[in-house]
């Protein structure tokens, strides 16, 4: 383990402890778990394994901070903390990017590219910290009353995140919490806990007071479930699978805590024959192959107008074959490994299901085990042609680099078929016809519609789901509302 510091300064061979009340602690049980590099299988660190008792300690610390010193901190001070955190993330971005790459496998070019987004989000929430306000509202009661609203932080927030973008998803929870004056217990994914822990260190360095941000790594069924059901947690902000989202809603019922859910998808990406196909080929390809398909809003149901179906789908398959697959640390790598052996099993399981259902793989379709790839969990960009709407590979979230390509003939038909899914997170439309673009933008039942692009994101623009992709929005002004209560105040003045 000692030589790991050469690989990354955070990997010093010591057990990575949890952050509770401003202190770095072992788990109450003394237990630890391993986190490994999915490109090589090598051990990166042992991590304190939080469970219900640690969640109790962290929630108590968060409550104490919320009721105590943090409630007196002025918006401008919270803003300053967020500005400092943005600066620290920017200064340390190489290290944070490398940690994401080591822990979950994404190519270093991708994790480095997160710089603008990560720093931009923190700056956005910093700006919002001094822009929150209630309203004075005229009322019609007889007599004289003044009525106005106050915006107040909801309180202690349990934040539960997945492994597919540890830095970004941590910031997407911590940013709005710090801006609004909430306190947080962050439960990273067991597959990739390292960056959230490093971010905890940077929070302390930025001046976040003890107890305001707590980071408790551990497993979903223990630490996660304890946080979701905790009677003293006011809100849970969750990103992950829809099945776990449903468990969280059930667990929230005990104290009717607020819940926001950013869940999975099976997003339609619709290519019309009139599109600029030269742009649409890599656009539709990377809508699924980026991050090895481990993106909630990946455009995995590729609907292509019949006239150009064979040509277009063939070109996307060829495009996929040009992508360089390998260890994410190599700056030439474009597609890294899947995050874990479980995820590999799940994705290769769907590759088998696709073939059994009669879909035709044009590229990829099998795990890669050549040379050094054998040690990691590598699946190449895969395009299945001849996919029908009722196949499981057209309905279920695979979370791997797998496109299900489906032909269509007209616009009404593709609207109906595109919407025939339990999910509603992302969607894409490729066309030069502005009328079609506007029609589709309204007709698709999903939280985001990307036209002649895919996966565009900005801190000021809301993101979230329809249907079983969840509720609540992250990003934009609406995100702050998810962390606020509205209180109405009446004063009789006559
Ligand atoms: P998951 O939804 O089970 O895990 C996400 C987070 O929830 C992790 O921090 C986990 O520890 C926690 N968790 C798990 N069970 C919990 C419970 N009962 N109570 C509270 N927290 C709990 O997703 P997982 O197991 O990592 O991946 C399984 C599949 O879910 C993937 O193959 C993919 O299809 C989907 N997924 C979708 C994501 C998205 O962004 N849409 C993200 C991660 C997974
Ligand atoms: Mg799980």
Short mmCIF file of C-alpha atoms and ligand atoms in Angstrom, two decimals:
data_model
loop_
_atom_site.label_atom_id
_atom_site.label_comp_id
_atom_site.label_asym_id
_atom_site.label_seq_id
_atom_site.Cartn_x
_atom_site.Cartn_y
_atom_site.Cartn_z
CA UNK A 1 0.00 0.00 0.00
CA UNK A 2 2.82 2.45 0.74
CA UNK A 3 3.75 2.89 -2.89
CA UNK A 4 0.20 4.12 -3.53
CA UNK A 5 1.14 7.68 -2.53
CA UNK A 6 3.16 7.76 -5.74
CA UNK A 7 -0.08 7.09 -7.57
CA UNK A 8 -2.07 9.67 -5.61
CA UNK A 9 -1.24 11.84 -2.56
CA UNK A 10 -4.58 10.99 -0.90
CA UNK A 11 -3.70 7.28 -0.91
CA UNK A 12 -1.30 7.26 2.02
CA UNK A 13 -1.95 3.69 3.12
CA UNK A 14 -3.99 4.79 6.13
CA UNK A 15 -7.63 3.87 6.65
CA UNK A 16 -9.83 6.65 5.30
CA UNK A 17 -11.97 7.78 8.20
CA UNK A 18 -15.41 9.42 8.23
CA UNK A 19 -16.06 13.11 8.87
CA UNK A 20 -18.43 13.72 11.80
CA UNK A 21 -18.73 17.00 13.69
CA UNK A 22 -15.49 18.31 12.14
CA UNK A 23 -13.47 15.27 13.26
CA UNK A 24 -12.13 12.29 11.34
CA UNK A 25 -13.37 9.15 13.10
CA UNK A 26 -13.23 5.39 12.79
CA UNK A 27 -16.56 3.59 12.42
CA UNK A 28 -18.18 2.90 15.80
CA UNK A 29 -18.02 -0.81 14.89
CA UNK A 30 -14.35 -0.50 13.90
CA UNK A 31 -15.24 -2.06 10.53
CA UNK A 32 -13.70 -1.05 7.22
CA UNK A 33 -14.30 -1.91 3.57
CA UNK A 34 -12.05 -1.88 0.51
CA UNK A 35 -12.27 0.40 -2.45
CA UNK A 36 -10.54 -0.73 -5.64
CA UNK A 37 -9.54 0.58 -9.05
CA UNK A 38 -11.98 -0.91 -11.58
CA UNK A 39 -9.39 -0.73 -14.37
CA UNK A 40 -6.93 -3.01 -12.57
CA UNK A 41 -8.64 -4.45 -9.51
CA UNK A 42 -5.88 -3.01 -7.29
CA UNK A 43 -6.70 -1.96 -3.75
CA UNK A 44 -6.77 1.82 -3.36
CA UNK A 45 -7.71 2.20 0.31
CA UNK A 46 -9.52 0.76 3.25
CA UNK A 47 -12.41 2.97 4.25
CA UNK A 48 -14.27 3.26 7.57
CA UNK A 49 -17.58 1.45 7.14
CA UNK A 50 -20.35 3.54 8.60
CA UNK A 51 -23.62 2.01 9.73
CA UNK A 52 -26.66 3.04 11.76
CA UNK A 53 -24.66 4.10 14.82
CA UNK A 54 -22.37 6.35 12.77
CA UNK A 55 -25.35 7.84 10.96
CA UNK A 56 -26.84 8.61 14.41
CA UNK A 57 -23.64 10.38 15.43
CA UNK A 58 -23.47 12.32 12.17
CA UNK A 59 -27.13 13.36 12.30
CA UNK A 60 -26.67 14.52 15.90
CA UNK A 61 -23.65 16.61 14.85
CA UNK A 62 -25.58 18.04 11.92
CA UNK A 63 -28.55 18.88 14.16
CA UNK A 64 -26.33 20.56 16.75
CA UNK A 65 -24.66 22.69 14.09
CA UNK A 66 -28.01 23.53 12.52
CA UNK A 67 -29.60 24.64 15.78
CA UNK A 68 -26.46 26.32 17.02
CA UNK A 69 -23.74 28.36 15.36
CA UNK A 70 -24.64 27.70 11.72
CA UNK A 71 -28.09 29.27 12.11
CA UNK A 72 -26.44 32.58 12.99
CA UNK A 73 -24.10 32.62 10.02
CA UNK A 74 -25.16 35.37 7.61
CA UNK A 75 -25.80 34.70 3.93
CA UNK A 76 -22.69 36.65 2.92
CA UNK A 77 -20.55 34.42 5.13
CA UNK A 78 -22.06 31.29 3.61
CA UNK A 79 -21.34 32.83 0.24
CA UNK A 80 -17.71 33.38 1.19
CA UNK A 81 -17.37 29.76 2.30
CA UNK A 82 -18.75 28.60 -1.05
CA UNK A 83 -16.39 30.93 -2.92
CA UNK A 84 -13.45 29.56 -0.95
CA UNK A 85 -14.60 26.00 -1.61
CA UNK A 86 -14.84 26.81 -5.34
CA UNK A 87 -11.28 28.14 -5.25
CA UNK A 88 -10.02 25.06 -3.41
CA UNK A 89 -11.73 22.71 -5.84
CA UNK A 90 -10.20 24.65 -8.72
CA UNK A 91 -6.71 24.56 -7.17
CA UNK A 92 -6.99 20.85 -6.45
CA UNK A 93 -8.83 19.81 -9.60
CA UNK A 94 -6.02 17.61 -10.96
CA UNK A 95 -5.96 15.66 -7.73
CA UNK A 96 -9.75 15.40 -7.49
CA UNK A 97 -10.04 14.33 -11.14
CA UNK A 98 -7.37 11.67 -10.64
CA UNK A 99 -9.16 10.39 -7.55
CA UNK A 100 -12.46 10.05 -9.44
CA UNK A 101 -10.62 8.24 -12.26
CA UNK A 102 -8.89 5.83 -9.86
CA UNK A 103 -11.99 5.10 -7.81
CA UNK A 104 -14.65 4.72 -10.53
CA UNK A 105 -12.70 4.38 -13.78
CA UNK A 106 -13.79 7.34 -15.93
CA UNK A 107 -11.15 8.62 -18.38
CA UNK A 108 -8.93 11.35 -16.94
CA UNK A 109 -9.81 13.63 -19.86
CA UNK A 110 -13.44 13.41 -18.74
CA UNK A 111 -12.83 13.90 -15.00
CA UNK A 112 -10.51 16.86 -15.76
CA UNK A 113 -13.19 18.33 -17.98
CA UNK A 114 -15.48 18.38 -14.94
CA UNK A 115 -13.49 21.38 -13.74
CA UNK A 116 -15.76 24.01 -15.24
CA UNK A 117 -18.87 22.24 -14.13
CA UNK A 118 -17.72 21.54 -10.56
CA UNK A 119 -16.30 25.00 -9.99
CA UNK A 120 -19.18 26.63 -11.88
CA UNK A 121 -21.76 24.92 -9.67
CA UNK A 122 -20.06 26.14 -6.48
CA UNK A 123 -19.91 29.68 -7.86
CA UNK A 124 -23.58 29.50 -8.84
CA UNK A 125 -24.63 28.41 -5.32
CA UNK A 126 -22.33 31.07 -3.85
CA UNK A 127 -24.24 33.66 -5.88
CA UNK A 128 -27.58 32.24 -4.78
CA UNK A 129 -26.63 32.38 -1.08
CA UNK A 130 -27.28 36.15 -0.98
CA UNK A 131 -30.17 36.09 -3.47
CA UNK A 132 -32.69 34.09 -1.43
CA UNK A 133 -35.70 35.99 -0.19
CA UNK A 134 -39.36 35.73 0.72
CA UNK A 135 -42.08 38.05 -0.57
CA UNK A 136 -44.44 40.65 0.78
CA UNK A 137 -47.93 39.65 -0.35
CA UNK A 138 -51.03 41.85 -0.25
CA UNK A 139 -54.00 40.21 1.47
CA UNK A 140 -57.72 41.05 1.46
CA UNK A 141 -58.68 40.48 5.05
CA UNK A 142 -60.88 43.12 6.67
CA UNK A 143 -58.76 45.25 8.99
CA UNK A 144 -55.07 45.82 8.66
CA UNK A 145 -52.68 42.93 8.26
CA UNK A 146 -49.26 42.71 6.77
CA UNK A 147 -48.43 39.31 5.32
CA UNK A 148 -45.06 38.16 4.08
CA UNK A 149 -43.03 35.01 3.61
CA UNK A 150 -39.68 33.91 4.97
CA UNK A 151 -37.47 31.35 3.28
CA UNK A 152 -35.89 29.05 5.85
CA UNK A 153 -33.49 26.12 5.44
CA UNK A 154 -35.28 22.74 5.75
CA UNK A 155 -32.70 21.58 8.31
CA UNK A 156 -30.63 18.40 8.33
CA UNK A 157 -30.27 16.92 4.84
CA UNK A 158 -29.30 13.33 4.15
CA UNK A 159 -27.54 13.22 0.79
CA UNK A 160 -27.14 9.81 -0.84
CA UNK A 161 -25.18 9.63 -4.08
CA UNK A 162 -24.12 7.02 -6.64
CA UNK A 163 -20.65 6.30 -8.01
CA UNK A 164 -20.90 7.51 -11.59
CA UNK A 165 -19.72 11.10 -10.93
CA UNK A 166 -18.50 11.34 -7.33
CA UNK A 167 -17.14 14.90 -7.45
CA UNK A 168 -20.05 16.39 -9.38
CA UNK A 169 -22.81 14.65 -7.48
CA UNK A 170 -21.26 15.54 -4.10
CA UNK A 171 -21.14 19.20 -5.08
CA UNK A 172 -24.71 19.04 -6.39
CA UNK A 173 -25.82 18.20 -2.84
CA UNK A 174 -23.39 20.26 -0.76
CA UNK A 175 -23.74 23.45 -2.83
CA UNK A 176 -27.46 24.08 -2.31
CA UNK A 177 -27.25 22.94 1.33
CA UNK A 178 -24.50 25.44 2.15
CA UNK A 179 -26.20 28.21 0.16
CA UNK A 180 -29.50 27.82 2.02
CA UNK A 181 -28.08 27.23 5.50
CA UNK A 182 -28.88 23.53 5.82
CA UNK A 183 -26.50 20.98 7.30
CA UNK A 184 -25.65 17.70 5.54
CA UNK A 185 -24.82 14.08 6.13
CA UNK A 186 -23.36 12.88 2.84
CA UNK A 187 -23.37 9.11 2.22
CA UNK A 188 -21.09 8.37 -0.75
CA UNK A 189 -21.51 5.24 -2.85
CA UNK A 190 -19.60 2.22 -1.53
CA UNK A 191 -18.00 1.80 -4.98
CA UNK A 192 -16.40 5.27 -4.98
CA UNK A 193 -16.12 6.97 -1.57
CA UNK A 194 -12.70 8.63 -1.97
CA UNK A 195 -13.49 11.94 -3.71
CA UNK A 196 -16.38 12.79 -1.35
CA UNK A 197 -14.00 12.22 1.59
CA UNK A 198 -11.34 14.45 0.04
CA UNK A 199 -14.04 17.05 -0.58
CA UNK A 200 -14.87 16.83 3.13
CA UNK A 201 -11.28 17.88 3.87
CA UNK A 202 -11.59 20.80 1.47
CA UNK A 203 -14.86 21.86 3.14
CA UNK A 204 -13.06 22.16 6.48
CA UNK A 205 -10.23 24.07 4.79
CA UNK A 206 -12.79 26.43 3.23
CA UNK A 207 -14.13 27.26 6.68
CA UNK A 208 -17.26 25.10 6.81
CA UNK A 209 -17.95 24.91 10.58
CA UNK A 210 -17.84 21.51 12.36
CA UNK A 211 -21.01 19.46 11.87
CA UNK A 212 -22.28 21.42 8.86
CA UNK A 213 -20.88 18.87 6.38
CA UNK A 214 -20.49 15.28 7.57
CA UNK A 215 -19.35 12.45 5.28
CA UNK A 216 -20.20 8.89 6.28
CA UNK A 217 -19.12 6.18 3.81
CA UNK A 218 -20.81 2.80 4.04
CA UNK A 219 -23.19 0.46 2.26
CA UNK A 220 -26.67 1.29 1.02
CA UNK A 221 -28.57 -1.32 2.99
CA UNK A 222 -26.98 -0.20 6.27
CA UNK A 223 -25.71 3.41 6.29
CA UNK A 224 -27.95 4.55 3.42
CA UNK A 225 -31.08 2.97 4.82
CA UNK A 226 -30.37 4.38 8.32
CA UNK A 227 -30.08 7.88 6.87
CA UNK A 228 -33.24 7.55 4.76
CA UNK A 229 -35.31 6.43 7.75
CA UNK A 230 -33.70 8.64 10.41
CA UNK A 231 -36.36 10.50 12.44
CA UNK A 232 -34.18 13.60 12.84
CA UNK A 233 -33.37 14.04 9.14
CA UNK A 234 -35.59 16.67 7.50
CA UNK A 235 -34.90 15.90 3.87
CA UNK A 236 -33.24 13.26 1.75
CA UNK A 237 -31.65 14.24 -1.55
CA UNK A 238 -31.04 11.05 -3.51
CA UNK A 239 -29.42 10.16 -6.81
CA UNK A 240 -29.36 6.54 -7.93
CA UNK A 241 -31.53 3.72 -9.20
CA UNK A 242 -35.33 3.91 -9.25
CA UNK A 243 -35.60 0.78 -7.11
CA UNK A 244 -33.54 2.36 -4.32
CA UNK A 245 -35.50 5.59 -4.86
CA UNK A 246 -38.70 3.71 -4.08
CA UNK A 247 -37.12 2.26 -0.91
CA UNK A 248 -36.14 5.78 0.13
CA UNK A 249 -39.67 7.10 -0.35
CA UNK A 250 -40.99 4.28 1.83
CA UNK A 251 -38.32 4.92 4.46
CA UNK A 252 -39.15 8.63 4.45
CA UNK A 253 -42.72 7.97 5.58
CA UNK A 254 -41.75 7.52 9.24
CA UNK A 255 -41.30 11.26 9.77
CA UNK A 256 -42.64 12.40 6.38
CA UNK A 257 -39.30 13.93 5.47
CA UNK A 258 -38.97 15.87 2.24
CA UNK A 259 -37.48 13.84 -0.59
CA UNK A 260 -35.94 14.76 -3.92
CA UNK A 261 -35.06 11.98 -6.33
CA UNK A 262 -32.85 11.98 -9.38
CA UNK A 263 -33.21 8.46 -10.75
CA UNK A 264 -32.52 6.45 -13.86
CA UNK A 265 -33.76 6.55 -17.40
CA UNK A 266 -34.14 4.90 -20.77
CA UNK A 267 -33.96 8.10 -22.72
CA UNK A 268 -35.03 8.30 -26.37
CA UNK A 269 -32.58 9.87 -28.81
CA UNK A 270 -34.44 10.56 -32.06
CA UNK A 271 -32.64 11.03 -35.38
CA UNK A 272 -34.59 12.35 -38.37
CA UNK A 273 -33.35 11.78 -41.92
CA UNK A 274 -33.05 15.56 -42.39
CA UNK A 275 -30.49 15.89 -39.56
CA UNK A 276 -26.84 16.79 -40.02
CA UNK A 277 -25.77 13.17 -39.75
CA UNK A 278 -22.09 14.02 -39.52
CA UNK A 279 -22.82 15.73 -36.21
CA UNK A 280 -25.48 13.26 -35.14
CA UNK A 281 -23.23 10.17 -35.45
CA UNK A 282 -20.72 11.12 -32.72
CA UNK A 283 -23.49 12.97 -30.85
CA UNK A 284 -25.71 9.90 -30.59
CA UNK A 285 -22.68 7.68 -29.96
CA UNK A 286 -21.30 9.70 -27.07
CA UNK A 287 -24.83 10.12 -25.67
CA UNK A 288 -24.35 6.50 -24.58
CA UNK A 289 -20.64 5.66 -24.72
CA UNK A 290 -19.51 8.57 -22.50
CA UNK A 291 -18.63 7.37 -18.99
CA UNK A 292 -19.13 3.83 -20.36
CA UNK A 293 -22.86 4.46 -20.43
CA UNK A 294 -22.99 5.04 -16.69
CA UNK A 295 -25.00 8.25 -16.98
CA UNK A 296 -28.60 8.49 -15.80
CA UNK A 297 -29.74 10.47 -18.85
CA UNK A 298 -27.83 8.46 -21.48
CA UNK A 299 -29.72 8.35 -24.81
CA UNK A 300 -29.93 4.57 -24.91
CA UNK A 301 -33.03 4.13 -27.09
CA UNK A 302 -31.77 5.37 -30.44
CA UNK A 303 -34.78 5.92 -32.74
CA UNK A 304 -33.63 6.43 -36.33
CA UNK A 305 -35.88 7.34 -39.29
CA UNK A 306 -36.22 4.25 -41.50
CA UNK A 307 -34.82 5.98 -44.64
CA UNK A 308 -31.41 6.41 -43.01
CA UNK A 309 -31.59 3.65 -40.39
CA UNK A 310 -29.10 1.17 -41.85
CA UNK A 311 -26.61 3.84 -42.85
CA UNK A 312 -26.83 5.77 -39.61
CA UNK A 313 -26.76 2.85 -37.22
CA UNK A 314 -23.80 1.39 -39.12
CA UNK A 315 -21.94 4.67 -38.81
CA UNK A 316 -22.59 4.87 -35.05
CA UNK A 317 -21.27 1.32 -34.66
CA UNK A 318 -18.14 2.25 -36.66
CA UNK A 319 -17.73 5.38 -34.55
CA UNK A 320 -17.88 3.24 -31.41
CA UNK A 321 -15.08 1.03 -32.77
CA UNK A 322 -12.76 4.04 -33.12
CA UNK A 323 -12.95 4.89 -29.41
CA UNK A 324 -9.89 3.98 -27.35
CA UNK A 325 -10.70 1.70 -24.46
CA UNK A 326 -8.41 1.35 -21.48
CA UNK A 327 -7.25 2.48 -18.07
CA UNK A 328 -8.74 5.90 -17.37
CA UNK A 329 -5.35 7.22 -16.24
CA UNK A 330 -4.08 7.07 -19.84
CA UNK A 331 -4.83 10.49 -21.39
CA UNK A 332 -5.63 8.76 -24.70
CA UNK A 333 -8.40 6.64 -23.17
CA UNK A 334 -11.91 7.57 -24.30
CA UNK A 335 -13.85 4.70 -22.71
CA UNK A 336 -12.86 3.36 -19.28
CA UNK A 337 -14.03 0.30 -17.36
CA UNK A 338 -17.39 -0.22 -15.70
CA UNK A 339 -17.27 0.56 -12.01
CA UNK A 340 -17.41 -2.89 -10.42
CA UNK A 341 -17.71 -6.64 -10.95
CA UNK A 342 -21.44 -6.32 -10.15
CA UNK A 343 -21.91 -3.72 -12.84
CA UNK A 344 -19.94 -5.87 -15.30
CA UNK A 345 -22.19 -8.82 -14.56
CA UNK A 346 -25.28 -6.68 -14.97
CA UNK A 347 -24.21 -5.19 -18.30
CA UNK A 348 -22.91 -8.45 -19.83
CA UNK A 349 -26.16 -10.05 -18.63
CA UNK A 350 -28.06 -7.53 -20.78
CA UNK A 351 -25.75 -8.27 -23.73
CA UNK A 352 -26.85 -11.91 -23.48
CA UNK A 353 -30.49 -10.92 -23.08
CA UNK A 354 -30.27 -8.69 -26.18
CA UNK A 355 -28.95 -11.54 -28.32
CA UNK A 356 -31.53 -13.97 -26.91
CA UNK A 357 -34.30 -11.48 -27.71
CA UNK A 358 -33.12 -11.43 -31.32
CA UNK A 359 -31.31 -8.10 -31.46
CA UNK A 360 -28.25 -7.99 -33.72
CA UNK A 361 -24.97 -6.63 -32.32
CA UNK A 362 -23.24 -4.48 -34.97
CA UNK A 363 -20.29 -3.73 -32.71
CA UNK A 364 -19.09 -4.77 -29.27
CA UNK A 365 -21.35 -7.21 -27.50
CA UNK A 366 -18.76 -9.01 -25.35
CA UNK A 367 -16.56 -8.20 -22.40
CA UNK A 368 -12.95 -7.35 -23.37
CA UNK A 369 -10.22 -9.48 -21.85
CA UNK A 370 -7.20 -8.74 -24.05
CA UNK A 371 -3.91 -8.25 -22.19
CA UNK A 372 -4.19 -5.74 -19.34
CA UNK A 373 -7.94 -5.31 -19.92
CA UNK A 374 -8.49 -8.75 -18.37
CA UNK A 375 -7.91 -7.33 -14.90
CA UNK A 376 -10.59 -4.67 -15.26
CA UNK A 377 -14.29 -4.53 -16.08
CA UNK A 378 -14.23 -3.47 -19.72
CA UNK A 379 -17.18 -3.57 -22.10
CA UNK A 380 -16.74 -1.98 -25.55
CA UNK A 381 -19.21 0.41 -27.16
CA UNK A 382 -22.04 -1.82 -28.34
CA UNK A 383 -24.77 -1.13 -30.89
CA UNK A 384 -27.72 -3.50 -31.12
CA UNK A 385 -29.76 -3.23 -34.33
CA UNK A 386 -33.20 -4.73 -35.01
CA UNK A 387 -34.40 -3.81 -31.53
CA UNK A 388 -38.15 -3.85 -30.87
CA UNK A 389 -39.90 -1.65 -28.30
CA UNK A 390 -40.97 -4.62 -26.17
CA UNK A 391 -37.49 -6.07 -25.72
CA UNK A 392 -35.98 -5.78 -22.26
CA UNK A 393 -32.94 -4.02 -23.76
CA UNK A 394 -35.38 -1.34 -25.01
CA UNK A 395 -37.16 -0.90 -21.67
CA UNK A 396 -34.70 -1.47 -18.79
CA UNK A 397 -31.81 0.72 -17.72
CA UNK A 398 -28.58 -1.14 -18.57
CA UNK A 399 -26.08 1.50 -17.35
CA UNK A 400 -23.41 0.37 -19.77
CA UNK A 401 -22.17 1.48 -23.23
CA UNK A 402 -25.07 -0.20 -25.03
CA UNK A 403 -27.28 1.41 -27.70
CA UNK A 404 -30.62 -0.15 -28.65
CA UNK A 405 -31.28 1.11 -32.19
CA UNK A 406 -34.90 1.16 -33.33
CA UNK A 407 -36.31 2.30 -36.72
CA UNK A 408 -39.35 4.60 -37.09
CA UNK A 409 -41.26 6.11 -40.00
CA UNK A 410 -43.15 9.20 -38.89
CA UNK A 411 -43.21 11.87 -36.25
CA UNK A 412 -46.50 10.93 -34.51
CA UNK A 413 -45.34 7.36 -34.25
CA UNK A 414 -41.95 8.22 -32.78
CA UNK A 415 -43.51 10.57 -30.21
CA UNK A 416 -45.79 7.81 -28.97
CA UNK A 417 -43.08 5.16 -28.98
CA UNK A 418 -40.46 7.46 -27.49
CA UNK A 419 -42.78 8.17 -24.56
CA UNK A 420 -43.65 4.51 -24.05
CA UNK A 421 -41.32 4.00 -21.11
CA UNK A 422 -41.66 4.16 -17.35
CA UNK A 423 -38.86 6.76 -17.28
CA UNK A 424 -38.61 10.41 -18.32
CA UNK A 425 -35.19 11.90 -17.67
CA UNK A 426 -33.35 12.91 -20.86
CA UNK A 427 -34.11 12.90 -24.58
CA UNK A 428 -32.48 13.94 -27.83
CA UNK A 429 -33.73 15.15 -31.20
CA UNK A 430 -31.57 15.53 -34.30
CA UNK A 431 -33.21 17.52 -37.11
CA UNK A 432 -32.69 20.61 -39.28
CA UNK A 433 -36.45 21.29 -39.28
CA UNK A 434 -37.21 23.92 -36.66
CA UNK A 435 -40.90 23.03 -36.61
CA UNK A 436 -40.20 19.41 -35.79
CA UNK A 437 -37.70 20.46 -33.14
CA UNK A 438 -40.32 22.60 -31.36
CA UNK A 439 -43.01 19.94 -31.61
CA UNK A 440 -40.77 17.30 -30.13
CA UNK A 441 -39.57 19.64 -27.37
CA UNK A 442 -43.17 19.85 -26.12
CA UNK A 443 -44.31 16.32 -26.88
CA UNK A 444 -41.55 14.38 -25.12
CA UNK A 445 -42.39 13.55 -21.51
CA UNK A 446 -38.95 14.06 -19.96
CA UNK A 447 -37.15 16.60 -17.80
CA UNK A 448 -34.58 17.54 -20.48
CA UNK A 449 -34.81 17.69 -24.27
CA UNK A 450 -31.53 18.18 -26.14
CA UNK A 451 -31.90 19.27 -29.75
CA UNK A 452 -28.89 18.80 -32.05
CA UNK A 453 -26.77 18.14 -28.96
CA UNK A 454 -26.87 15.74 -26.03
CA UNK A 455 -26.21 16.06 -22.31
CA UNK A 456 -25.66 19.84 -22.31
CA UNK A 457 -25.68 20.93 -18.63
CA UNK A 458 -25.25 24.24 -16.85
CA UNK A 459 -25.45 25.15 -13.16
CA UNK A 460 -28.23 27.67 -13.86
CA UNK A 461 -30.44 25.28 -15.84
CA UNK A 462 -32.62 22.80 -13.93
CA UNK A 463 -32.24 19.05 -14.41
CA UNK A 464 -34.50 16.24 -13.23
CA UNK A 465 -37.11 13.67 -14.08
CA UNK A 466 -40.67 12.98 -15.14
CA UNK A 467 -42.40 9.74 -14.17
CA UNK A 468 -40.13 7.12 -12.60
CA UNK A 469 -37.03 9.18 -13.21
CA UNK A 470 -37.89 10.97 -9.99
CA UNK A 471 -39.08 14.32 -8.73
CA UNK A 472 -37.46 17.57 -7.69
CA UNK A 473 -34.93 19.50 -9.73
CA UNK A 474 -31.20 19.98 -9.35
CA UNK A 475 -29.52 23.03 -10.86
CA UNK A 476 -31.12 26.41 -11.34
CA UNK A 477 -33.11 28.51 -8.89
CA UNK A 478 -35.58 25.67 -8.35
CA UNK A 479 -32.82 23.58 -6.81
CA UNK A 480 -32.57 26.01 -3.89
CA UNK A 481 -36.32 25.70 -3.28
CA UNK A 482 -35.80 21.98 -2.65
CA UNK A 483 -33.72 22.93 0.41
CA UNK A 484 -36.05 25.67 1.71
CA UNK A 485 -39.25 25.90 3.66
CA UNK A 486 -41.67 28.77 3.09
CA UNK A 487 -43.05 30.33 6.26
CA UNK A 488 -45.92 32.83 6.15
CA UNK A 489 -45.94 35.59 8.75
CA UNK A 490 -49.00 37.70 9.61
CA UNK A 491 -48.89 40.92 11.59
CA UNK A 492 -52.07 42.70 12.65
CA UNK A 493 -51.23 46.36 12.50
CA UNK A 494 -54.50 48.12 13.50
P1 LIG B 1 -28.23 2.25 -5.97
O1 LIG B 1 -29.35 3.16 -6.32
O2 LIG B 1 -28.54 1.03 -5.21
O3 LIG B 1 -27.12 3.09 -5.18
C1 LIG B 1 -27.03 4.49 -5.15
C2 LIG B 1 -26.77 4.95 -3.73
O4 LIG B 1 -27.85 4.54 -2.89
C3 LIG B 1 -25.50 4.37 -3.10
O5 LIG B 1 -24.92 5.35 -2.25
C4 LIG B 1 -26.04 3.24 -2.27
O6 LIG B 1 -25.21 2.91 -1.19
C5 LIG B 1 -27.34 3.82 -1.77
N1 LIG B 1 -28.36 2.83 -1.37
C6 LIG B 1 -28.54 1.57 -1.84
N2 LIG B 1 -29.58 0.99 -1.21
C7 LIG B 1 -30.07 1.87 -0.33
C8 LIG B 1 -31.15 1.86 0.59
N3 LIG B 1 -31.93 0.79 0.74
N4 LIG B 1 -31.38 2.98 1.32
C9 LIG B 1 -30.62 4.07 1.17
N5 LIG B 1 -29.57 4.14 0.33
C10 LIG B 1 -29.32 3.06 -0.43
O7 LIG B 1 -27.51 1.87 -7.34
P2 LIG B 1 -26.35 0.80 -7.58
O8 LIG B 1 -26.58 -0.42 -6.75
O9 LIG B 1 -25.07 1.49 -7.41
O10 LIG B 1 -26.55 0.46 -9.13
C11 LIG B 1 -27.54 -0.45 -9.58
C12 LIG B 1 -28.18 0.07 -10.85
O11 LIG B 1 -28.87 1.27 -10.57
C13 LIG B 1 -27.22 0.46 -11.96
O12 LIG B 1 -26.87 -0.61 -12.74
C14 LIG B 1 -28.01 1.49 -12.72
O13 LIG B 1 -28.89 0.89 -13.62
C15 LIG B 1 -28.81 2.17 -11.65
N6 LIG B 1 -28.16 3.43 -11.22
C16 LIG B 1 -28.61 4.57 -11.75
C17 LIG B 1 -28.01 5.75 -11.42
C18 LIG B 1 -28.48 7.00 -12.01
O14 LIG B 1 -27.86 8.04 -11.86
N7 LIG B 1 -29.60 6.97 -12.68
C19 LIG B 1 -26.87 5.83 -10.52
C20 LIG B 1 -26.49 4.57 -9.97
C21 LIG B 1 -27.12 3.43 -10.34
MG1 LIG B 2 -26.97 -0.90 -4.76
#
